[in-house]
XYZ file of N, CA and C in Angstrom:
327
model
N 2.768 -7.244 4.716
C 1.798 -6.340 4.196
C 2.347 -5.569 2.733
N 0.831 -5.252 2.459
C 1.098 -5.181 1.552
C 0.768 -3.777 0.908
N 1.214 -2.507 0.181
C 1.246 -1.439 -0.307
C -0.224 -1.124 -0.934
N -0.833 -0.307 -0.672
C -2.306 -0.308 -0.876
C -1.980 0.289 -2.476
N -2.895 0.097 -3.204
C -2.254 0.822 -5.257
C -3.124 2.373 -5.057
N -4.138 2.609 -4.157
C -4.118 3.898 -3.748
C -3.290 4.827 -3.610
N -2.418 5.932 -4.027
C -1.683 7.278 -3.998
C -0.417 6.623 -3.900
N -0.434 4.984 -4.280
C 1.172 4.547 -5.099
C 2.108 5.008 -5.980
N 2.489 5.524 -6.475
C 3.743 5.508 -7.715
C 4.215 4.164 -8.286
N 4.405 4.104 -10.023
C 5.315 2.941 -10.526
C 6.072 3.828 -11.030
N 7.273 2.767 -10.744
C 8.936 3.113 -10.709
C 9.133 1.686 -12.034
N 9.889 2.189 -13.034
C 10.612 0.964 -13.445
C 12.043 1.020 -13.220
N 12.673 0.083 -12.049
C 14.014 0.103 -11.788
C 15.329 -0.899 -12.288
N 15.286 -0.758 -13.318
C 16.471 -1.802 -14.072
C 15.736 -3.554 -14.444
N 14.621 -2.584 -15.562
C 13.482 -3.389 -15.879
C 12.734 -4.302 -15.182
N 13.072 -3.609 -14.114
C 11.981 -4.302 -12.785
C 10.556 -3.319 -12.505
N 9.146 -3.906 -12.338
C 8.297 -2.839 -11.952
C 7.925 -2.799 -10.568
N 8.311 -1.026 -9.926
C 7.871 -1.571 -8.314
C 6.595 -0.492 -7.816
N 6.218 -0.462 -6.931
C 5.297 0.795 -6.760
C 6.044 0.966 -5.552
N 5.239 2.258 -5.249
C 5.816 3.168 -4.066
C 5.269 3.836 -3.626
N 5.422 4.368 -2.167
C 4.661 5.279 -1.986
C 5.120 5.675 -0.296
N 4.740 7.765 -0.694
C 4.987 7.977 0.710
C 3.473 8.655 1.230
N 3.615 8.645 2.801
C 2.668 8.388 3.437
C 2.161 10.135 3.192
N 0.595 10.646 2.987
C 0.201 11.670 2.732
C 0.436 12.844 3.940
N 0.085 12.253 4.844
C 0.440 12.675 6.002
C 0.959 12.064 6.918
N 1.786 12.915 7.880
C 2.929 12.519 8.708
C 2.537 11.569 9.704
N 3.648 10.876 10.335
C 3.110 10.512 11.521
C 3.147 11.888 12.777
N 2.603 11.866 13.922
C 2.817 12.766 14.873
C 4.376 13.280 15.129
N 5.196 11.920 15.437
C 6.262 12.287 15.440
C 7.183 12.865 14.048
N 6.943 12.227 12.545
C 7.208 13.140 12.231
C 7.059 15.004 11.495
N 5.154 15.143 11.999
C 5.192 16.115 12.470
C 6.267 16.892 12.991
N 5.697 16.620 13.564
C 6.841 17.343 14.789
C 8.882 18.056 14.787
N 8.480 16.618 13.670
C 10.215 16.419 12.895
C 11.220 15.791 14.208
N 10.706 15.125 14.764
C 11.854 14.730 15.208
C 11.951 13.044 14.447
N 10.999 12.383 13.957
C 11.867 11.690 12.785
C 11.811 11.861 11.651
N 12.397 11.569 10.953
C 12.573 11.641 9.346
C 11.210 10.791 8.288
N 11.639 12.273 7.646
C 10.973 10.911 6.779
C 10.741 9.622 6.405
N 9.564 8.749 5.740
C 9.998 7.472 5.097
C 9.498 6.948 4.090
N 9.187 5.841 3.019
C 8.312 5.256 2.767
C 8.470 3.881 1.960
N 7.327 3.172 1.799
C 7.819 2.137 0.764
C 7.380 1.986 -1.114
N 8.373 0.788 -0.267
C 8.517 0.283 -1.925
C 8.246 -1.526 -1.599
N 7.254 -1.593 -2.727
C 7.206 -3.487 -3.115
C 7.333 -3.620 -4.330
N 7.569 -4.957 -4.725
C 7.056 -5.639 -6.162
C 5.931 -4.786 -7.172
N 5.619 -4.464 -8.144
C 4.915 -3.971 -8.531
C 3.506 -5.749 -9.037
N 4.364 -6.146 -9.170
C 3.620 -8.122 -9.179
C 3.183 -8.350 -8.695
N 4.731 -8.887 -8.028
C 4.168 -10.551 -7.010
C 4.401 -9.964 -5.815
N 3.631 -9.952 -4.620
C 3.407 -9.707 -3.735
C 4.566 -10.531 -2.559
N 5.566 -9.652 -1.650
C 6.900 -10.098 -0.837
C 6.383 -8.743 -0.066
N 7.856 -9.314 -0.033
C 8.662 -8.828 1.405
C 8.835 -6.547 1.096
N 8.247 -5.708 1.474
C 8.076 -4.076 1.509
C 9.469 -4.217 1.865
N 9.605 -2.969 0.626
C 10.665 -2.354 1.655
C 10.401 -1.030 2.557
N 11.531 -0.559 3.388
C 10.905 0.827 4.121
C 11.821 1.297 4.548
N 12.583 2.559 3.708
C 12.899 3.272 3.270
C 12.701 4.354 4.239
N 14.094 4.679 5.429
C 13.962 6.015 5.747
C 14.606 7.026 5.170
N 14.052 8.160 5.407
C 15.330 9.072 4.639
C 15.890 10.239 5.712
N 16.665 11.170 5.181
C 17.683 12.028 6.259
C 17.262 12.828 5.842
N 15.663 13.404 5.485
C 15.442 14.609 5.960
C 13.550 14.906 6.580
N 13.481 15.641 6.759
C 11.633 15.882 8.079
C 10.885 15.610 6.686
N 9.579 15.401 6.773
C 8.169 14.662 6.077
C 7.935 16.390 5.831
N 7.989 16.603 4.399
C 7.770 17.278 3.892
C 6.359 18.606 4.430
N 5.606 17.755 5.124
C 4.076 18.914 5.727
C 4.539 18.739 7.472
N 5.752 18.993 7.713
C 6.194 18.448 8.799
C 5.231 19.948 9.610
N 4.633 20.297 10.988
C 4.326 21.098 11.618
C 5.370 22.960 11.808
N 5.965 22.557 11.536
C 7.039 23.799 11.614
C 7.648 24.337 10.928
N 6.971 23.976 9.202
C 7.562 24.533 8.073
C 9.363 23.894 8.473
N 9.924 23.281 8.625
C 11.343 22.944 8.713
C 11.649 22.223 6.750
N 13.018 22.967 6.292
C 12.718 23.156 4.672
C 13.014 21.470 4.480
N 12.587 20.873 3.384
C 12.371 19.805 3.180
C 12.899 19.549 1.677
N 13.676 18.716 1.309
C 13.683 18.432 0.234
C 12.555 16.937 -0.126
N 12.067 17.621 -1.139
C 11.135 16.348 -1.495
C 11.677 14.732 -2.597
N 10.986 13.336 -2.158
C 10.930 12.353 -2.158
C 11.288 12.887 -3.798
N 11.752 12.414 -4.594
C 11.813 11.957 -6.273
C 11.802 11.225 -6.897
N 11.674 10.538 -7.368
C 11.739 9.052 -8.278
C 12.919 8.680 -8.421
N 13.868 9.675 -8.739
C 15.613 9.153 -8.399
C 16.093 8.885 -7.358
N 15.270 9.680 -6.656
C 15.769 9.083 -5.273
C 15.216 7.518 -4.369
N 14.078 7.460 -5.363
C 13.174 5.477 -5.592
C 14.259 5.128 -5.881
N 14.649 5.556 -6.978
C 15.596 4.546 -7.543
C 16.943 4.572 -6.870
N 17.978 4.812 -6.800
C 18.865 4.951 -5.902
C 18.420 3.708 -4.699
N 17.188 3.813 -4.375
C 17.041 3.328 -3.114
C 17.031 2.042 -2.842
N 15.700 2.081 -4.357
C 16.161 0.522 -4.702
C 17.548 -0.730 -5.162
N 18.237 0.251 -5.806
C 19.516 -0.671 -6.211
C 20.095 -0.752 -5.184
N 20.023 0.492 -4.186
C 20.736 -0.256 -2.372
C 20.344 -1.215 -1.795
N 18.887 -1.135 -1.773
C 17.959 -1.789 -0.930
C 18.854 -3.747 -1.606
N 18.609 -4.152 -3.099
C 18.805 -5.036 -3.440
C 20.355 -5.326 -3.106
N 21.088 -4.407 -3.435
C 22.887 -4.804 -3.071
C 22.958 -5.089 -1.428
N 22.367 -4.541 -0.524
C 21.786 -4.966 1.070
C 21.701 -5.945 1.353
N 20.842 -6.919 0.003
C 20.159 -7.752 0.402
C 18.324 -7.908 0.047
N 18.533 -7.062 -0.505
C 16.236 -7.088 0.025
C 15.861 -8.074 -1.505
N 14.841 -8.760 -1.045
C 14.684 -9.596 -1.948
C 12.874 -10.006 -2.136
N 12.697 -8.333 -3.096
C 10.941 -8.018 -2.948
C 9.978 -8.810 -3.213
N 10.476 -9.562 -3.836
C 9.091 -11.092 -4.796
C 9.019 -12.592 -3.262
N 10.537 -12.553 -2.220
C 10.105 -13.236 -1.534
C 9.326 -12.926 -0.448
N 8.612 -13.357 0.187
C 7.468 -13.541 1.553
C 8.675 -13.212 2.638
N 8.379 -11.907 3.434
C 9.083 -12.318 4.873
C 8.669 -10.787 5.575
N 9.266 -10.316 6.705
C 8.730 -9.260 7.329
C 9.573 -8.044 6.349
N 9.094 -7.048 6.705
C 10.038 -5.826 5.618
C 10.840 -5.644 6.032
N 11.756 -5.099 4.835
C 13.391 -4.828 4.925
C 13.433 -3.505 4.913
N 13.929 -2.954 6.599
C 14.045 -1.763 6.348
C 15.443 -1.021 6.405
N 15.182 0.142 5.593
C 16.896 0.561 4.843
C 16.885 2.308 5.747
N 18.455 2.425 6.682
C 18.073 3.303 7.203
C 19.026 4.175 6.686
N 18.360 5.219 5.873
C 19.474 6.265 5.401
C 19.398 7.677 6.257
N 18.891 7.462 7.330
C 19.206 9.117 8.269
C 19.813 9.531 8.895
N 20.658 8.973 8.710
C 22.605 9.658 9.219
C 22.196 11.260 8.154
N 22.649 11.767 9.382
C 22.340 13.317 9.524
C 21.831 13.753 9.987
N 19.973 13.504 9.950
C 18.789 13.994 10.739
C 18.892 15.183 11.777
N 18.793 15.801 11.944
C 18.582 16.492 13.098
C 17.323 17.169 13.676
N 16.760 16.400 14.681
C 15.240 16.428 15.326
C 15.082 17.241 15.572
N 13.462 17.847 15.942
C 13.349 19.849 16.218
C 13.871 19.104 17.483
N 13.806 20.338 18.497
C 14.027 19.948 19.950
C 12.609 20.038 20.385
């Protein structure tokens, strides 16, 4: 699964360049604030395993206007460092590496 270049942002963490992207439009369940926001990260130069990180916040464009903290580049950098410690190898081929940081997320009723 490759991350499209359009809409992705570049970030450098510990000297390595990555690209990350947050869906502009939420999925149906994210729009209802039933599931939390997620973003994807991949190595900028070598295609490999994509990191899919699920946050503990609703998507900023949810339909119920639940307050949501934006995903900042500093949050992405911390998530990349955590994923690397957890065993994510961004340059190795394989299935997406899922990192669930959604503890504390409360879905809308």
